[in-house]
mmCIF file of C-alpha atoms in Angstrom:
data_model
loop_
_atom_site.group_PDB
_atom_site.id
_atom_site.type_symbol
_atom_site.label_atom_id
_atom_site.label_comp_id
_atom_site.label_asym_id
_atom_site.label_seq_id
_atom_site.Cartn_x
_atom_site.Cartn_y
_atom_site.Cartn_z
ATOM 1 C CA UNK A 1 -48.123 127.483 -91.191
ATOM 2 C CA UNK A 2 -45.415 128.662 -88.523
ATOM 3 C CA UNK A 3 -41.970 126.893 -87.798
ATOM 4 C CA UNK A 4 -42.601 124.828 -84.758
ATOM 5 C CA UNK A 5 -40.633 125.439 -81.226
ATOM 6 C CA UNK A 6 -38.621 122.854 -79.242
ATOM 7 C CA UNK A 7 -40.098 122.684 -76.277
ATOM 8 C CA UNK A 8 -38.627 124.812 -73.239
ATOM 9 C CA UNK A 9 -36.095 122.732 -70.873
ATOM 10 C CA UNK A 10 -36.255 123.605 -67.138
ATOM 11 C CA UNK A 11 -32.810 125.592 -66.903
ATOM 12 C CA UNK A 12 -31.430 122.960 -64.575
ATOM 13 C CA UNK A 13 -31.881 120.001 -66.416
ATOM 14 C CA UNK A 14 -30.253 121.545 -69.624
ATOM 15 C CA UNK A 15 -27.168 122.776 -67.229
ATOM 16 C CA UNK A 16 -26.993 118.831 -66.085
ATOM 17 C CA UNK A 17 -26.915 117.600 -69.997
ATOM 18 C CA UNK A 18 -24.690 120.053 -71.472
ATOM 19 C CA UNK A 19 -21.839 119.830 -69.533
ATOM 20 C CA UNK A 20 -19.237 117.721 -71.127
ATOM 21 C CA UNK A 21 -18.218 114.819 -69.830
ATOM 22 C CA UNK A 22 -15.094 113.950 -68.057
ATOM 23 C CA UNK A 23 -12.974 112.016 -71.034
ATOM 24 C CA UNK A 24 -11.400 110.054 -68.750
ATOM 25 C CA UNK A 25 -14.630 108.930 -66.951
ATOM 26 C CA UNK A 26 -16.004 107.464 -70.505
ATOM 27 C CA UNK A 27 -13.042 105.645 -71.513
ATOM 28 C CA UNK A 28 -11.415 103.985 -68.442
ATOM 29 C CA UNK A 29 -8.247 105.831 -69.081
ATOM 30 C CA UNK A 30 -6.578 109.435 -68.742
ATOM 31 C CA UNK A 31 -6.807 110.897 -71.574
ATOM 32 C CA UNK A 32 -3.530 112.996 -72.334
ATOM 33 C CA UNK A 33 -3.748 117.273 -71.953
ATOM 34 C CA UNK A 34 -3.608 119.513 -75.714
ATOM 35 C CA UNK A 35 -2.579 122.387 -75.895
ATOM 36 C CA UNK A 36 -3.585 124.506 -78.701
ATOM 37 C CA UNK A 37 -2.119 127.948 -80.355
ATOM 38 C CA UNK A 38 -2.248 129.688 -83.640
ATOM 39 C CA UNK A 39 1.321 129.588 -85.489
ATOM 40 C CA UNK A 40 2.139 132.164 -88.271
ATOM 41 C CA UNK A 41 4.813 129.940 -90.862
ATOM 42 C CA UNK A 42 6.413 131.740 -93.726
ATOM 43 C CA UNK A 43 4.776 130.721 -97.142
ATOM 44 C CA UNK A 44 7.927 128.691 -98.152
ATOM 45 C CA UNK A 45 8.279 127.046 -94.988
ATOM 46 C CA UNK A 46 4.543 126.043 -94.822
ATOM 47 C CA UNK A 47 4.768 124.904 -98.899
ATOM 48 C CA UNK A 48 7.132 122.529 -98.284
ATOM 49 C CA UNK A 49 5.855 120.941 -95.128
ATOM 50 C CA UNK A 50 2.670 120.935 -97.347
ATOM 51 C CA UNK A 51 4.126 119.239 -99.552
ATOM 52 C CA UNK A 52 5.939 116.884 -97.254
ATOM 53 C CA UNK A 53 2.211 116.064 -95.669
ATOM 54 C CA UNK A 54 1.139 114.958 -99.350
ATOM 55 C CA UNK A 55 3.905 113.025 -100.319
ATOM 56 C CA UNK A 56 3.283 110.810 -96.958
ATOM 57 C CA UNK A 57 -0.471 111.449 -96.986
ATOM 58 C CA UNK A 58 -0.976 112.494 -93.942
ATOM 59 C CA UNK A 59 -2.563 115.874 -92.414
ATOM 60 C CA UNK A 60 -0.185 118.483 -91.846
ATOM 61 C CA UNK A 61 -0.603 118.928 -88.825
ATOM 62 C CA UNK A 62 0.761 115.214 -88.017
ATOM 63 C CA UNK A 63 4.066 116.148 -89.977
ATOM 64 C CA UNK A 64 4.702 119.470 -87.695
ATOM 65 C CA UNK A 65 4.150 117.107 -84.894
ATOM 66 C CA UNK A 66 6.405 114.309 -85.826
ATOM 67 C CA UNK A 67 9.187 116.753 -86.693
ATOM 68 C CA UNK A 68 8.662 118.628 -83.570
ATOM 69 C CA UNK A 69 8.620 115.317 -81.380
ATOM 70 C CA UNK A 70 11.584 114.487 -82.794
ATOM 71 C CA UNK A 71 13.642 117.392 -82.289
ATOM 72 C CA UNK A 72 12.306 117.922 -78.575
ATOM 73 C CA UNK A 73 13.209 114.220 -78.020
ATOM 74 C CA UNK A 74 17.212 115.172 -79.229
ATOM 75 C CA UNK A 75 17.154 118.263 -76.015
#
């Protein structure tokens, strides 16, 4: 017994329903731009920002954020 095949989708109809939908068109409301990029942290640095994220339980990433907020909002 064989593994059974999706059926085919006519090329333009699969174009139409995988592209991704505007954000702001699904929620009413503009949705704000993110930028992403790879940082490289020394070991210490990241440990105790690590550790910082545990002690408030929260992801790290939301403790790099707060700290950079808040020294962006003191330029």
């Amino acid at each position: 017994m064989g593994i059974p095949r999706k059926p085919l989708k006519d090329a333009d109809e699969f174009i139409k329903t995988a592209k991704a939908e505007d954000k702001e068109n699904q929620q009413g409301k503009e949705v704000p731009k993110v930028k992403k990029f790879l940082i490289e942290l020394p070991y210490d640095l990241w440990m105790k920002l690590k550790m910082k994220a545990i002690q408030e339980g929260k992801p790290l990433k939301d403790v790099i954020l707060e700290i950079l907020t808040k020294e962006a909002n003191k330029m």
